[in-house]
Amino acid sequence: MDKNLVFYMNALRTSFMQYYKEKMDEIGYQKVFIIS
């Protein structure tokens, strides 16, 4: 596989996970998840 493509996919996944985590924090999903 192309190294640039791998780098792009890793960057995309990292930024998506960070965005997802921030959204979950915003709505307090983690607290609810921990309780249930």
PDB file of N, CA and C in Angstrom:
ATOM      1  N   MET A   1       0.842  -1.207   0.000  1.00  0.00           N
ATOM      2  CA  MET A   1       0.000   0.000   0.000  1.00  0.00           C
ATOM      3  C   MET A   1       0.879   1.259   0.000  1.00  0.00           C
ATOM      4  N   ASP A   2       0.342   2.313  -0.575  1.00  0.00           N
ATOM      5  CA  ASP A   2       1.101   3.562  -0.652  1.00  0.00           C
ATOM      6  C   ASP A   2       1.289   4.152   0.742  1.00  0.00           C
ATOM      7  N   LYS A   3       2.503   4.553   1.055  1.00  0.00           N
ATOM      8  CA  LYS A   3       2.793   5.110   2.382  1.00  0.00           C
ATOM      9  C   LYS A   3       1.968   6.362   2.652  1.00  0.00           C
ATOM     10  N   ASN A   4       1.790   7.196   1.625  1.00  0.00           N
ATOM     11  CA  ASN A   4       1.002   8.417   1.799  1.00  0.00           C
ATOM     12  C   ASN A   4      -0.439   8.096   2.144  1.00  0.00           C
ATOM     13  N   LEU A   5      -0.956   7.049   1.538  1.00  0.00           N
ATOM     14  CA  LEU A   5      -2.334   6.644   1.802  1.00  0.00           C
ATOM     15  C   LEU A   5      -2.472   6.155   3.235  1.00  0.00           C
ATOM     16  N   VAL A   6      -1.502   5.371   3.690  1.00  0.00           N
ATOM     17  CA  VAL A   6      -1.516   4.875   5.070  1.00  0.00           C
ATOM     18  C   VAL A   6      -1.474   6.038   6.050  1.00  0.00           C
ATOM     19  N   PHE A   7      -0.603   6.999   5.777  1.00  0.00           N
ATOM     20  CA  PHE A   7      -0.480   8.173   6.635  1.00  0.00           C
ATOM     21  C   PHE A   7      -1.791   8.952   6.682  1.00  0.00           C
ATOM     22  N   TYR A   8      -2.414   9.105   5.511  1.00  0.00           N
ATOM     23  CA  TYR A   8      -3.686   9.835   5.425  1.00  0.00           C
ATOM     24  C   TYR A   8      -4.775   9.116   6.203  1.00  0.00           C
ATOM     25  N   MET A   9      -4.844   7.802   6.059  1.00  0.00           N
ATOM     26  CA  MET A   9      -5.864   7.020   6.763  1.00  0.00           C
ATOM     27  C   MET A   9      -5.666   7.117   8.278  1.00  0.00           C
ATOM     28  N   ASN A  10      -4.427   7.042   8.725  1.00  0.00           N
ATOM     29  CA  ASN A  10      -4.139   7.156  10.157  1.00  0.00           C
ATOM     30  C   ASN A  10      -4.534   8.527  10.693  1.00  0.00           C
ATOM     31  N   ALA A  11      -4.214   9.572   9.937  1.00  0.00           N
ATOM     32  CA  ALA A  11      -4.563  10.929  10.353  1.00  0.00           C
ATOM     33  C   ALA A  11      -6.078  11.100  10.395  1.00  0.00           C
ATOM     34  N   LEU A  12      -6.746  10.533   9.408  1.00  0.00           N
ATOM     35  CA  LEU A  12      -8.204  10.639   9.334  1.00  0.00           C
ATOM     36  C   LEU A  12      -8.841   9.929  10.519  1.00  0.00           C
ATOM     37  N   ARG A  13      -8.351   8.726  10.822  1.00  0.00           N
ATOM     38  CA  ARG A  13      -8.903   7.954  11.938  1.00  0.00           C
ATOM     39  C   ARG A  13      -8.655   8.669  13.260  1.00  0.00           C
ATOM     40  N   THR A  14      -7.460   9.217  13.430  1.00  0.00           N
ATOM     41  CA  THR A  14      -7.132   9.916  14.673  1.00  0.00           C
ATOM     42  C   THR A  14      -8.028  11.129  14.879  1.00  0.00           C
ATOM     43  N   SER A  15      -8.185  11.926  13.837  1.00  0.00           N
ATOM     44  CA  SER A  15      -9.007  13.138  13.952  1.00  0.00           C
ATOM     45  C   SER A  15     -10.471  12.771  14.160  1.00  0.00           C
ATOM     46  N   PHE A  16     -10.917  11.680  13.529  1.00  0.00           N
ATOM     47  CA  PHE A  16     -12.298  11.254  13.708  1.00  0.00           C
ATOM     48  C   PHE A  16     -12.540  10.798  15.137  1.00  0.00           C
ATOM     49  N   MET A  17     -11.609  10.028  15.694  1.00  0.00           N
ATOM     50  CA  MET A  17     -11.756   9.551  17.066  1.00  0.00           C
ATOM     51  C   MET A  17     -11.767  10.717  18.039  1.00  0.00           C
ATOM     52  N   GLN A  18     -10.922  11.719  17.786  1.00  0.00           N
ATOM     53  CA  GLN A  18     -10.878  12.887  18.659  1.00  0.00           C
ATOM     54  C   GLN A  18     -12.193  13.662  18.577  1.00  0.00           C
ATOM     55  N   TYR A  19     -12.693  13.832  17.359  1.00  0.00           N
ATOM     56  CA  TYR A  19     -13.968  14.528  17.150  1.00  0.00           C
ATOM     57  C   TYR A  19     -15.096  13.768  17.840  1.00  0.00           C
ATOM     58  N   TYR A  20     -15.099  12.446  17.683  1.00  0.00           N
ATOM     59  CA  TYR A  20     -16.128  11.599  18.283  1.00  0.00           C
ATOM     60  C   TYR A  20     -16.090  11.700  19.805  1.00  0.00           C
ATOM     61  N   LYS A  21     -14.872  11.664  20.353  1.00  0.00           N
ATOM     62  CA  LYS A  21     -14.708  11.748  21.803  1.00  0.00           C
ATOM     63  C   LYS A  21     -15.209  13.090  22.337  1.00  0.00           C
ATOM     64  N   GLU A  22     -14.885  14.170  21.627  1.00  0.00           N
ATOM     65  CA  GLU A  22     -15.340  15.495  22.049  1.00  0.00           C
ATOM     66  C   GLU A  22     -16.858  15.590  22.002  1.00  0.00           C
ATOM     67  N   LYS A  23     -17.478  15.036  20.975  1.00  0.00           N
ATOM     68  CA  LYS A  23     -18.937  15.051  20.860  1.00  0.00           C
ATOM     69  C   LYS A  23     -19.554  14.268  22.012  1.00  0.00           C
ATOM     70  N   MET A  24     -18.978  13.119  22.321  1.00  0.00           N
ATOM     71  CA  MET A  24     -19.497  12.297  23.413  1.00  0.00           C
ATOM     72  C   MET A  24     -19.360  13.050  24.741  1.00  0.00           C
ATOM     73  N   ASP A  25     -18.244  13.751  24.919  1.00  0.00           N
ATOM     74  CA  ASP A  25     -18.040  14.535  26.141  1.00  0.00           C
ATOM     75  C   ASP A  25     -19.084  15.643  26.236  1.00  0.00           C
ATOM     76  N   GLU A  26     -19.381  16.254  25.100  1.00  0.00           N
ATOM     77  CA  GLU A  26     -20.338  17.370  25.070  1.00  0.00           C
ATOM     78  C   GLU A  26     -21.703  16.944  25.595  1.00  0.00           C
ATOM     79  N   ILE A  27     -22.170  15.795  25.146  1.00  0.00           N
ATOM     80  CA  ILE A  27     -23.512  15.362  25.546  1.00  0.00           C
ATOM     81  C   ILE A  27     -23.489  14.524  26.813  1.00  0.00           C
ATOM     82  N   GLY A  28     -22.296  14.386  27.398  1.00  0.00           N
ATOM     83  CA  GLY A  28     -22.192  13.650  28.656  1.00  0.00           C
ATOM     84  C   GLY A  28     -22.447  12.161  28.491  1.00  0.00           C
ATOM     85  N   TYR A  29     -22.142  11.634  27.321  1.00  0.00           N
ATOM     86  CA  TYR A  29     -22.428  10.227  27.042  1.00  0.00           C
ATOM     87  C   TYR A  29     -21.590   9.302  27.915  1.00  0.00           C
ATOM     88  N   GLN A  30     -20.334   9.691  28.156  1.00  0.00           N
ATOM     89  CA  GLN A  30     -19.438   8.833  28.930  1.00  0.00           C
ATOM     90  C   GLN A  30     -19.956   8.606  30.348  1.00  0.00           C
ATOM     91  N   LYS A  31     -20.499   9.647  30.965  1.00  0.00           N
ATOM     92  CA  LYS A  31     -21.045   9.501  32.315  1.00  0.00           C
ATOM     93  C   LYS A  31     -22.206   8.507  32.323  1.00  0.00           C
ATOM     94  N   VAL A  32     -23.085   8.657  31.340  1.00  0.00           N
ATOM     95  CA  VAL A  32     -24.235   7.758  31.234  1.00  0.00           C
ATOM     96  C   VAL A  32     -23.761   6.329  31.001  1.00  0.00           C
ATOM     97  N   PHE A  33     -22.759   6.189  30.150  1.00  0.00           N
ATOM     98  CA  PHE A  33     -22.241   4.865  29.811  1.00  0.00           C
ATOM     99  C   PHE A  33     -21.630   4.194  31.039  1.00  0.00           C
ATOM    100  N   ILE A  34     -20.915   4.963  31.848  1.00  0.00           N
ATOM    101  CA  ILE A  34     -20.274   4.423  33.046  1.00  0.00           C
ATOM    102  C   ILE A  34     -21.331   3.969  34.050  1.00  0.00           C
ATOM    103  N   ILE A  35     -22.396   4.751  34.206  1.00  0.00           N
ATOM    104  CA  ILE A  35     -23.457   4.411  35.154  1.00  0.00           C
ATOM    105  C   ILE A  35     -24.175   3.132  34.723  1.00  0.00           C
ATOM    106  N   SER A  36     -24.515   3.040  33.437  1.00  0.00           N
ATOM    107  CA  SER A  36     -25.263   1.889  32.927  1.00  0.00           C
ATOM    108  C   SER A  36     -24.304   0.829  32.406  1.00  0.00           C
TER     109      SER A  36
END
